[in-house]
Amino acid sequence: MDPTLASALSILTVLVIVAAVHVPLGTWIHWVFTSPRHSRVERAVYRLVGVDPDTEQRWWVYGLSVLAFSSVSIVLLWVFLLAQDVLPWSFGRALNVDTAFNTAVSFVTNTNWQSYAGEAGTGYLVQAAGLTVQNFLSAGVGLAVAIAVVRGLARERTDRIGNFWVDLTRGTLRLLLPIAAVAAVVLVAGGVIQNLTEPTTVTTIAGGQQVVQGGLVASQETIKELGTNGGGFFNANSAHPFENPSGWTNLLEILLILVVPSALPYTYGLMVKDRRQGLAMAGAMAVLAFGAMSLLTWIETAGASMEGKEQRFGPAWSAIFASATTGTSTGAVDAMHSSLQPLGGGVALLNMMLGELSPGGVGTGLYSMLVMVVITVFIAGLMVGRTPELLGKQIGRREITLVALSMLITPTLVLLGTAIALVDPASLAAMSTSGPHGLSEMLYAFTSAANNNGSAFAGLSADQPFLNIALAVCMLGGRFVPIIAMLAFAGGVARQKRRPVTAGTMPTHTPSFAGFLVVIILIMSGLTYFPSLALGSIAEALQ
């Protein structure tokens, strides 16, 4: 079959399946967060935490709950990682203080950046009881915040936007855990390992020695993809046959990455009682996601390079996976992004630079897209001389200040962090090459960290004190500044009275608005990042 046609059919397969689950999954998520009943297991969790599930919180209390929960999670996971060498199933593995801190921050912020080799740095107990648990909880936090922001837009004349503990519990137990459990069984049937077998040294046919690893891989693999976490049980990540054995498991992992973020716009439409709003947002996400996926796949198949790619996947499916993982906040890889064609690496970078909203992470993609919706409404209102409104809520100085803060913090961290790292001798020594490709390595690392992605260009030796701490700071800022800003935004608009629709109301549910939204996203990202891309990926391509 012609490679171009095969690539187009591959992308179409992903698009059709994601579109097919958009409505049912979006409806299910809506039920998860609007059902008035609590299950017995959920009530047990609430008693353990000591909260009243029927009491809702103001935005700042919700925000403090997010920060408190995440801070405690970081400290506990950090201690767990430092103490792992005295725990069962550690096999003598250990992390130093700054690597453990970076890892704890990474998994709690849904980044899953790993500056160590997975099978060499952490044992089975830490992987299962520490990292896998945080894969669920960090995704649950992002989902809870997104739902709280939507409640703010949907409600009026109230200062309550929900209960964080209820939202976290429901998202984890009703949505993430059931899907992950079923997917884990499917992956085990497909050849992904799930055992407690100790690493075994075997003699190869050529007479050499090789260590065959074991581990509870399938259970971590499903939630790392479903929760758009990323990371890997093995250093080779989803390119490892124990994590991703075949073509159909590769497709399943791509779908796990995309399904929840792609379904959330439909949930948004149901919650604000206007499904057209959700469809317009989904349309904008689809244009960005599948446009980037098509471009990256075309670049890689035209280059026909198998460097850094698995034979069992080939250039097309490797490119599709790379686009899915960078268009969300996943960070898992089934090919080495440093080996992508120069412009292919540039597309992967741009996917993250857009703000990871195509379709973005679990929860984070939805509220990141709402940031751009608000900015688009504000710009459009200025252009036509109308008071900016979204769903009957006025976008005033307070609202636009908060969404601007949410949007600007990430590029500030990316560009400032990259600039400082490029004048630090230790960081420069960590780069595998100089010139445009070297710049892309460092720029990719800080873009990945600040956007809570976690993938890497694979040429940067990042396990050194400055980069571990600097990247952890970017993860924290890129995660929690937008969360607090958007919760404050939600609290403000929830207090407003909804304005009636008039002839002067700007529609935000039409294809023309969705198209304008895409244009604004591309322009804002282009103005911010084009100079750095020009010095990196574009310059490398021109060489």
Coordinates of C-alpha atoms in Angstrom, one line a residue:
M1 CA 0.0 0.0 0.0
D2 CA 1.1 3.5 -0.7
P3 CA 2.8 5.0 2.4
T4 CA 0.8 8.2 2.2
L5 CA -2.5 6.3 2.0
A6 CA -1.5 4.0 4.8
S7 CA -0.6 7.0 7.0
A8 CA -4.0 8.7 6.2
L9 CA -5.9 5.5 7.0
S10 CA -4.0 5.2 10.3
I11 CA -4.8 8.7 11.4
L12 CA -8.4 8.2 10.2
T13 CA -8.7 5.1 12.4
V14 CA -7.7 7.0 15.5
L15 CA -10.0 9.9 14.6
V16 CA -13.0 7.6 14.1
I17 CA -12.6 5.7 17.3
V18 CA -12.0 8.9 19.4
A19 CA -15.1 10.5 17.8
A20 CA -17.2 7.3 18.5
V21 CA -16.5 7.4 22.2
H22 CA -16.8 11.2 22.5
V23 CA -20.5 11.3 23.4
P24 CA -20.9 8.2 25.6
L25 CA -17.7 8.9 27.6
G26 CA -18.5 12.6 27.9
T27 CA -22.0 11.7 29.1
W28 CA -20.5 9.3 31.7
I29 CA -18.1 11.9 33.0
H30 CA -21.1 14.3 33.3
W31 CA -22.9 11.8 35.4
V32 CA -19.8 11.1 37.5
F33 CA -19.7 14.7 38.7
T34 CA -23.4 15.6 38.9
S35 CA -24.9 12.5 40.5
P36 CA -26.4 13.5 43.9
R37 CA -25.6 10.1 45.4
H38 CA -22.4 8.9 47.1
S39 CA -21.4 5.2 47.1
R40 CA -20.4 3.3 50.3
V41 CA -16.8 3.3 49.3
E42 CA -16.8 7.0 48.6
R43 CA -18.5 7.7 52.0
A44 CA -15.8 5.7 53.7
V45 CA -13.1 7.8 52.0
Y46 CA -14.9 11.0 53.1
R47 CA -15.0 9.8 56.7
L48 CA -11.3 8.9 56.5
V49 CA -10.4 12.4 55.2
G50 CA -12.9 14.0 57.6
V51 CA -14.9 16.0 55.2
D52 CA -18.7 16.5 54.7
P53 CA -19.3 15.5 51.0
D54 CA -22.5 17.6 50.9
T55 CA -20.7 20.8 51.8
E56 CA -19.3 22.9 48.9
Q57 CA -16.3 25.2 49.0
R58 CA -15.4 28.7 47.9
W59 CA -12.8 29.0 45.2
W60 CA -10.0 29.8 47.6
V61 CA -10.8 26.9 49.9
Y62 CA -10.9 24.6 46.9
G63 CA -7.5 26.0 45.8
L64 CA -6.0 25.5 49.3
S65 CA -7.3 21.9 49.3
V66 CA -5.5 21.3 46.0
L67 CA -2.3 22.8 47.3
A68 CA -2.4 21.0 50.6
F69 CA -3.2 17.6 49.1
S70 CA -0.4 18.0 46.4
S71 CA 2.1 19.3 49.0
V72 CA 1.6 16.4 51.3
S73 CA 1.7 14.0 48.3
I74 CA 5.1 15.5 47.2
V75 CA 6.6 15.1 50.7
L76 CA 5.3 11.6 51.2
L77 CA 6.5 10.4 47.8
W78 CA 9.9 12.1 48.3
V79 CA 10.4 10.2 51.6
F80 CA 9.2 7.0 50.0
L81 CA 11.7 7.3 47.2
L82 CA 14.6 8.1 49.5
A83 CA 13.7 5.1 51.8
Q84 CA 13.2 2.6 49.0
D85 CA 16.5 0.8 49.5
V86 CA 15.3 -0.6 52.8
L87 CA 11.9 -1.6 51.5
P88 CA 10.9 -4.9 49.9
W89 CA 11.4 -5.4 46.1
S90 CA 13.9 -2.6 45.9
F91 CA 16.7 -4.8 44.5
G92 CA 19.2 -2.3 45.9
R93 CA 18.0 0.6 43.8
A94 CA 18.1 4.1 45.2
L95 CA 17.8 7.8 44.1
N96 CA 19.8 10.7 45.4
V97 CA 18.1 13.6 47.1
D98 CA 17.7 16.0 44.2
T99 CA 16.7 13.2 41.8
A100 CA 14.1 11.9 44.3
F101 CA 12.7 15.5 44.7
N102 CA 12.5 16.0 41.0
T103 CA 10.7 12.6 40.7
A104 CA 8.2 13.3 43.5
V105 CA 7.3 16.7 42.1
S106 CA 7.1 15.2 38.6
F107 CA 4.6 12.5 39.4
V108 CA 2.4 14.7 41.7
T109 CA 2.2 17.4 39.0
N110 CA 1.2 14.9 36.4
T111 CA 4.4 15.5 34.5
N112 CA 6.2 12.2 35.0
W113 CA 9.6 13.5 33.8
Q114 CA 12.2 10.9 34.7
S115 CA 15.8 11.9 34.9
Y116 CA 16.7 8.3 35.7
A117 CA 16.2 4.9 33.9
G118 CA 13.0 3.5 35.2
E119 CA 14.2 -0.1 35.7
A120 CA 17.4 1.0 37.3
G121 CA 16.2 3.8 39.6
T122 CA 13.1 2.4 41.3
G123 CA 12.0 -0.9 42.6
Y124 CA 8.6 -2.7 42.2
L125 CA 7.1 -1.4 45.5
V126 CA 7.9 2.2 44.7
Q127 CA 6.6 1.9 41.2
A128 CA 3.3 0.3 42.3
A129 CA 2.5 2.0 45.6
G130 CA 4.2 5.3 44.9
L131 CA 4.3 6.2 41.2
T132 CA 1.3 4.3 40.0
V133 CA -0.9 5.7 42.8
Q134 CA 0.2 9.3 42.0
N135 CA -0.7 8.6 38.3
F136 CA -4.3 8.2 39.5
L137 CA -4.3 11.0 42.0
S138 CA -2.5 13.7 39.8
A139 CA -4.9 13.0 36.9
G140 CA -7.8 13.1 39.4
V141 CA -6.7 16.6 40.6
G142 CA -6.6 18.0 37.1
L143 CA -10.0 16.5 36.3
A144 CA -11.4 18.0 39.6
V145 CA -10.1 21.5 38.8
A146 CA -11.5 21.4 35.3
I147 CA -15.0 20.5 36.6
A148 CA -14.8 23.2 39.3
V149 CA -14.0 25.8 36.6
V150 CA -16.9 24.7 34.5
R151 CA -19.2 24.9 37.5
G152 CA -18.2 28.5 37.9
L153 CA -19.3 29.3 34.4
A154 CA -22.5 27.2 34.7
R155 CA -23.6 28.7 38.0
E156 CA -24.8 32.2 39.0
R157 CA -25.1 34.2 42.2
T158 CA -23.1 31.8 44.3
D159 CA -19.6 31.7 45.8
R160 CA -19.4 27.9 45.8
I161 CA -17.8 25.8 43.0
G162 CA -17.9 22.3 44.5
N163 CA -16.0 20.1 46.9
F164 CA -12.4 19.2 45.9
W165 CA -12.4 16.0 48.0
V166 CA -15.6 14.8 46.4
D167 CA -14.4 15.7 42.9
L168 CA -11.1 13.9 43.4
T169 CA -12.7 10.8 44.9
R170 CA -15.3 10.5 42.2
G171 CA -13.0 11.1 39.3
T172 CA -10.6 8.5 40.6
L173 CA -13.0 5.8 41.7
R174 CA -15.8 6.2 39.1
L175 CA -13.8 7.1 36.0
L176 CA -10.1 6.4 36.0
L177 CA -9.9 3.2 38.1
P178 CA -12.6 1.2 36.2
I179 CA -11.2 2.1 32.7
A180 CA -7.6 1.4 33.8
A181 CA -8.5 -1.9 35.4
V182 CA -10.2 -3.2 32.2
A183 CA -7.4 -1.8 30.0
A184 CA -4.7 -3.5 32.2
V185 CA -6.4 -6.9 31.6
V186 CA -6.4 -6.3 27.9
L187 CA -2.8 -5.3 27.9
V188 CA -1.8 -8.4 29.8
A189 CA -3.6 -10.4 27.2
G190 CA -1.6 -8.6 24.6
G191 CA 1.7 -9.5 26.2
V192 CA 2.4 -6.7 28.7
I193 CA 4.0 -8.2 31.8
Q194 CA 2.5 -8.1 35.3
N195 CA 4.5 -10.0 37.9
L196 CA 6.9 -9.7 40.8
T197 CA 9.7 -11.8 39.2
E198 CA 13.1 -10.6 40.2
P199 CA 15.5 -9.3 37.5
T200 CA 17.1 -12.4 35.9
T201 CA 20.5 -12.6 34.2
V202 CA 20.4 -14.8 31.1
T203 CA 23.0 -15.8 28.5
T204 CA 22.2 -14.7 25.0
I205 CA 22.7 -16.7 21.8
A206 CA 25.8 -14.6 21.1
G207 CA 27.2 -15.6 24.5
G208 CA 26.7 -12.2 26.2
Q209 CA 24.9 -11.5 29.4
Q210 CA 21.5 -9.7 29.6
V211 CA 19.2 -8.8 32.5
V212 CA 15.5 -9.7 31.9
Q213 CA 13.3 -7.5 34.0
G214 CA 10.0 -8.2 35.6
G215 CA 7.5 -6.0 37.4
L216 CA 3.9 -4.8 37.7
V217 CA 4.0 -3.1 34.3
A218 CA 0.5 -3.4 32.9
S219 CA -1.2 -1.7 35.9
Q220 CA 1.1 1.3 35.6
E221 CA 1.0 1.3 31.8
T222 CA -2.8 1.8 31.6
I223 CA -3.0 4.7 34.0
K224 CA 0.1 6.4 32.7
E225 CA -1.7 6.7 29.3
L226 CA -5.3 7.1 30.5
G227 CA -4.3 9.8 33.0
T228 CA -2.1 11.5 30.5
N229 CA 0.8 11.1 32.9
G230 CA 3.6 9.5 30.9
G231 CA 6.8 8.2 32.3
G232 CA 7.7 4.5 32.0
F233 CA 8.4 1.4 34.0
F234 CA 11.4 1.0 31.6
N235 CA 13.8 3.5 30.3
A236 CA 12.7 2.7 26.7
N237 CA 9.2 3.6 27.8
S238 CA 6.4 2.5 25.4
A239 CA 9.1 1.4 22.9
H240 CA 9.9 -1.5 25.2
P241 CA 8.2 -4.8 24.2
F242 CA 7.2 -5.5 27.9
E243 CA 5.3 -2.2 27.9
N244 CA 4.0 -2.2 24.3
P245 CA 4.4 -5.5 22.5
S246 CA 2.6 -5.1 19.2
G247 CA 0.8 -2.8 16.8
W248 CA -2.6 -3.2 18.3
T249 CA -1.4 -2.5 21.9
N250 CA 0.3 0.6 20.4
L251 CA -3.1 1.7 19.0
L252 CA -4.8 0.9 22.3
E253 CA -2.3 3.1 24.2
I254 CA -2.8 6.0 21.7
L255 CA -6.5 5.8 22.3
L256 CA -6.1 5.7 26.1
I257 CA -4.1 8.9 25.8
L258 CA -6.7 10.7 23.8
V259 CA -10.2 9.5 24.9
V260 CA -10.7 11.4 28.2
P261 CA -9.4 14.8 27.1
S262 CA -11.3 14.5 23.9
A263 CA -14.6 13.6 25.7
L264 CA -14.4 16.5 28.2
P265 CA -15.7 19.2 25.8
Y266 CA -18.9 17.2 25.6
T267 CA -19.1 17.1 29.4
Y268 CA -18.5 20.9 29.3
G269 CA -21.5 21.3 26.9
L270 CA -23.7 19.3 29.2
M271 CA -22.8 21.1 32.3
V272 CA -23.3 24.6 30.9
K273 CA -26.6 23.3 29.3
D274 CA -25.5 24.1 25.7
R275 CA -23.9 21.2 23.9
R276 CA -23.0 23.5 21.0
Q277 CA -20.4 25.1 23.2
G278 CA -18.8 21.8 23.7
L279 CA -18.9 20.8 20.1
A280 CA -17.2 24.1 19.1
M281 CA -14.5 23.5 21.6
A282 CA -14.1 19.9 20.4
G283 CA -13.9 21.1 16.8
A284 CA -11.1 23.5 17.7
M285 CA -9.2 20.8 19.6
A286 CA -9.7 18.3 16.7
V287 CA -8.3 20.8 14.1
L288 CA -5.2 21.4 16.2
A289 CA -4.7 17.7 17.2
F290 CA -5.2 16.0 13.9
G291 CA -3.6 18.8 11.9
A292 CA -0.4 18.4 13.9
M293 CA -0.7 14.6 13.7
S294 CA -1.1 14.7 9.9
L295 CA 1.9 17.1 9.5
L296 CA 4.2 15.1 11.8
T297 CA 3.2 11.8 10.2
W298 CA 3.9 13.3 6.7
I299 CA 7.3 14.6 7.8
E300 CA 8.4 11.3 9.2
T301 CA 7.1 9.1 6.4
A302 CA 8.5 11.4 3.8
G303 CA 11.9 11.2 5.6
A304 CA 11.5 7.4 5.8
S305 CA 14.0 7.3 8.6
M306 CA 13.9 4.4 11.1
E307 CA 16.5 5.9 13.4
G308 CA 15.1 5.8 17.0
K309 CA 11.9 4.0 15.9
E310 CA 10.6 0.5 16.5
Q311 CA 10.4 -1.9 13.5
R312 CA 7.0 -3.2 14.8
F313 CA 5.5 0.3 14.6
G314 CA 7.2 2.1 11.7
P315 CA 7.4 5.8 11.0
A316 CA 3.7 6.5 10.7
W317 CA 2.5 4.9 14.0
S318 CA 5.6 6.3 15.8
A319 CA 4.7 9.8 14.5
I320 CA 1.0 9.4 15.5
F321 CA 2.1 8.3 19.0
A322 CA 4.5 11.3 19.2
S323 CA 1.8 13.7 18.2
A324 CA -0.8 12.2 20.6
T325 CA 1.7 12.3 23.6
T326 CA 2.8 15.9 23.0
G327 CA -0.7 17.2 22.1
T328 CA -1.7 15.9 25.5
S329 CA 0.3 16.2 28.7
T330 CA 1.3 12.5 28.6
G331 CA 5.0 12.3 27.9
A332 CA 5.1 8.6 27.1
V333 CA 7.0 7.7 23.9
D334 CA 7.3 4.7 21.6
A335 CA 10.1 6.4 19.6
M336 CA 13.0 8.6 20.5
H337 CA 11.9 12.2 19.8
S338 CA 15.5 13.3 19.4
S339 CA 15.6 11.1 16.3
L340 CA 12.6 12.7 14.7
Q341 CA 13.2 14.7 11.6
P342 CA 14.2 18.3 12.5
L343 CA 10.8 19.7 11.6
G344 CA 9.1 16.7 13.1
G345 CA 10.8 17.5 16.4
G346 CA 9.6 21.1 15.9
V347 CA 6.0 19.9 15.5
A348 CA 6.3 17.9 18.8
L349 CA 7.7 21.0 20.5
L350 CA 4.9 23.2 19.1
N351 CA 2.3 20.8 20.3
M352 CA 3.5 21.4 23.9
M353 CA 4.0 25.1 23.3
L354 CA 0.3 25.5 22.3
G355 CA -0.4 24.9 26.0
E356 CA -1.2 21.2 25.7
L357 CA -4.8 21.8 24.7
S358 CA -5.0 19.7 21.6
P359 CA -6.8 18.0 23.4
G360 CA -4.5 18.4 26.4
G361 CA -4.3 16.5 29.6
V362 CA -7.0 15.0 31.7
G363 CA -8.8 18.1 33.0
T364 CA -5.9 20.4 32.2
G365 CA -6.7 20.4 28.5
L366 CA -10.2 21.6 29.2
Y367 CA -9.4 24.5 31.5
S368 CA -6.4 25.4 29.3
M369 CA -8.7 25.6 26.3
L370 CA -11.1 27.7 28.4
V371 CA -8.3 30.1 28.9
M372 CA -7.9 30.6 25.2
V373 CA -11.7 30.8 24.7
V374 CA -11.8 33.7 27.2
I375 CA -8.9 35.4 25.5
T376 CA -10.5 34.9 22.1
V377 CA -13.8 36.4 23.4
F378 CA -11.9 39.4 24.8
I379 CA -10.0 40.0 21.6
A380 CA -13.1 39.6 19.4
G381 CA -15.0 41.9 21.7
L382 CA -12.4 44.6 21.4
M383 CA -12.4 44.2 17.6
V384 CA -16.1 44.7 17.2
G385 CA -16.7 47.1 20.1
R386 CA -18.8 44.7 22.2
T387 CA -18.6 43.9 25.9
P388 CA -16.8 40.5 26.1
E389 CA -19.1 37.8 27.5
L390 CA -18.9 34.1 27.8
L391 CA -22.0 32.1 28.6
G392 CA -23.7 35.3 29.9
K393 CA -20.7 36.2 32.2
Q394 CA -18.9 39.4 31.6
I395 CA -15.2 39.2 31.0
G396 CA -13.8 42.2 32.9
R397 CA -10.4 43.3 34.1
R398 CA -10.3 40.7 36.9
E399 CA -11.2 37.8 34.6
I400 CA -8.8 38.7 31.8
T401 CA -6.0 39.3 34.3
L402 CA -6.4 35.9 35.7
V403 CA -6.5 34.1 32.4
A404 CA -3.6 36.1 31.1
L405 CA -1.6 35.0 34.2
S406 CA -2.6 31.4 33.5
M407 CA -1.4 31.7 29.9
L408 CA 1.8 33.6 30.5
I409 CA 3.4 31.7 33.3
T410 CA 4.3 28.7 31.1
P411 CA 6.2 30.5 28.4
T412 CA 7.9 32.6 31.1
L413 CA 9.2 29.4 32.8
V414 CA 10.2 27.8 29.5
L415 CA 12.1 30.7 28.0
L416 CA 13.7 31.9 31.2
G417 CA 14.6 28.4 32.3
T418 CA 16.2 27.5 29.0
A419 CA 18.2 30.8 28.9
I420 CA 19.6 30.2 32.4
A421 CA 20.4 26.6 31.6
L422 CA 22.3 27.5 28.5
V423 CA 24.7 29.7 30.4
D424 CA 25.2 27.1 33.2
P425 CA 28.4 25.1 32.6
A426 CA 27.0 21.9 34.1
S427 CA 23.8 22.1 32.0
L428 CA 25.8 22.7 28.9
A429 CA 27.9 19.6 29.6
A430 CA 24.7 17.6 29.9
M431 CA 23.8 18.3 26.3
S432 CA 24.7 15.5 23.8
T433 CA 25.4 18.0 21.0
S434 CA 25.8 21.7 20.3
G435 CA 24.2 23.9 17.7
P436 CA 20.5 24.0 16.8
H437 CA 19.9 20.4 17.9
G438 CA 21.5 21.1 21.3
L439 CA 19.2 24.1 21.7
S440 CA 16.2 22.0 20.9
E441 CA 17.3 19.4 23.5
M442 CA 17.3 22.1 26.3
L443 CA 14.3 23.9 25.0
Y444 CA 12.3 20.7 24.8
A445 CA 13.2 19.8 28.4
F446 CA 11.9 23.0 29.9
T447 CA 8.9 23.1 27.5
S448 CA 8.1 19.5 28.6
A449 CA 8.5 20.4 32.4
A450 CA 6.6 23.7 32.4
N451 CA 3.7 22.2 30.4
N452 CA 3.6 19.1 32.6
N453 CA 4.3 16.8 29.7
G454 CA 7.3 14.7 30.7
S455 CA 8.7 13.5 27.4
A456 CA 12.3 14.3 26.5
F457 CA 14.5 14.7 23.4
A458 CA 16.5 11.8 24.8
G459 CA 19.9 13.4 24.3
L460 CA 20.0 15.5 27.5
S461 CA 21.7 13.9 30.6
A462 CA 19.3 15.7 32.9
D463 CA 20.2 13.9 36.2
Q464 CA 22.3 16.6 37.7
P465 CA 21.4 19.0 40.6
F466 CA 20.8 22.2 38.7
L467 CA 18.5 20.6 36.1
N468 CA 16.7 18.5 38.6
I469 CA 15.8 21.5 40.8
A470 CA 15.2 23.9 37.9
L471 CA 12.9 21.5 36.1
A472 CA 11.0 20.8 39.3
V473 CA 10.4 24.5 39.8
C474 CA 9.0 24.7 36.3
M475 CA 6.8 21.7 36.9
L476 CA 5.4 23.3 40.1
G477 CA 4.9 26.7 38.5
G478 CA 3.4 25.3 35.3
R479 CA 1.0 23.2 37.3
F480 CA -0.2 25.2 40.2
V481 CA -0.2 28.9 39.0
P482 CA -2.7 28.1 36.3
I483 CA -4.8 26.0 38.7
I484 CA -5.1 28.8 41.3
A485 CA -5.7 31.5 38.6
M486 CA -8.5 29.5 37.0
L487 CA -10.1 28.6 40.3
A488 CA -10.1 32.3 41.1
F489 CA -11.7 33.0 37.7
A490 CA -14.3 30.3 38.4
G491 CA -15.1 31.9 41.8
G492 CA -15.6 35.3 40.2
V493 CA -17.8 34.3 37.3
A494 CA -19.9 32.0 39.6
R495 CA -20.9 35.1 41.6
Q496 CA -22.1 37.0 38.5
K497 CA -25.7 37.0 37.4
R498 CA -26.1 35.5 33.9
R499 CA -26.9 38.1 31.3
P500 CA -29.7 37.3 28.8
V501 CA -28.8 36.7 25.2
T502 CA -29.4 39.7 23.0
A503 CA -28.7 40.7 19.4
G504 CA -25.4 42.1 20.5
T505 CA -24.2 38.9 22.2
M506 CA -21.3 37.3 20.5
P507 CA -22.0 33.6 19.8
T508 CA -19.3 31.3 21.0
H509 CA -20.8 28.1 19.7
T510 CA -20.4 28.6 15.9
P511 CA -17.9 27.2 13.5
S512 CA -16.6 30.7 12.8
F513 CA -15.8 31.3 16.5
A514 CA -14.1 27.9 16.6
G515 CA -12.0 28.9 13.6
F516 CA -11.1 32.2 15.2
L517 CA -10.2 30.4 18.4
V518 CA -7.7 28.2 16.4
V519 CA -6.2 31.3 14.7
I520 CA -5.8 33.1 18.1
I521 CA -4.1 30.0 19.6
L522 CA -1.6 29.7 16.7
I523 CA -0.9 33.4 16.7
M524 CA -0.3 33.7 20.4
S525 CA 2.0 30.6 20.4
G526 CA 3.8 31.8 17.3
L527 CA 4.5 35.2 18.7
T528 CA 5.8 33.7 21.9
Y529 CA 7.9 30.8 20.6
F530 CA 8.8 31.3 16.9
P531 CA 12.2 32.9 17.6
S532 CA 13.3 29.9 19.7
L533 CA 12.0 27.4 17.2
A534 CA 13.7 29.4 14.4
L535 CA 17.1 29.0 16.2
G536 CA 16.4 25.3 16.9
S537 CA 14.3 23.0 14.8
I538 CA 13.9 25.3 11.8
A539 CA 17.6 26.1 11.6
E540 CA 18.5 22.4 11.9
A541 CA 16.1 21.6 9.0
L542 CA 17.7 24.3 6.9
Q543 CA 21.1 22.9 7.5

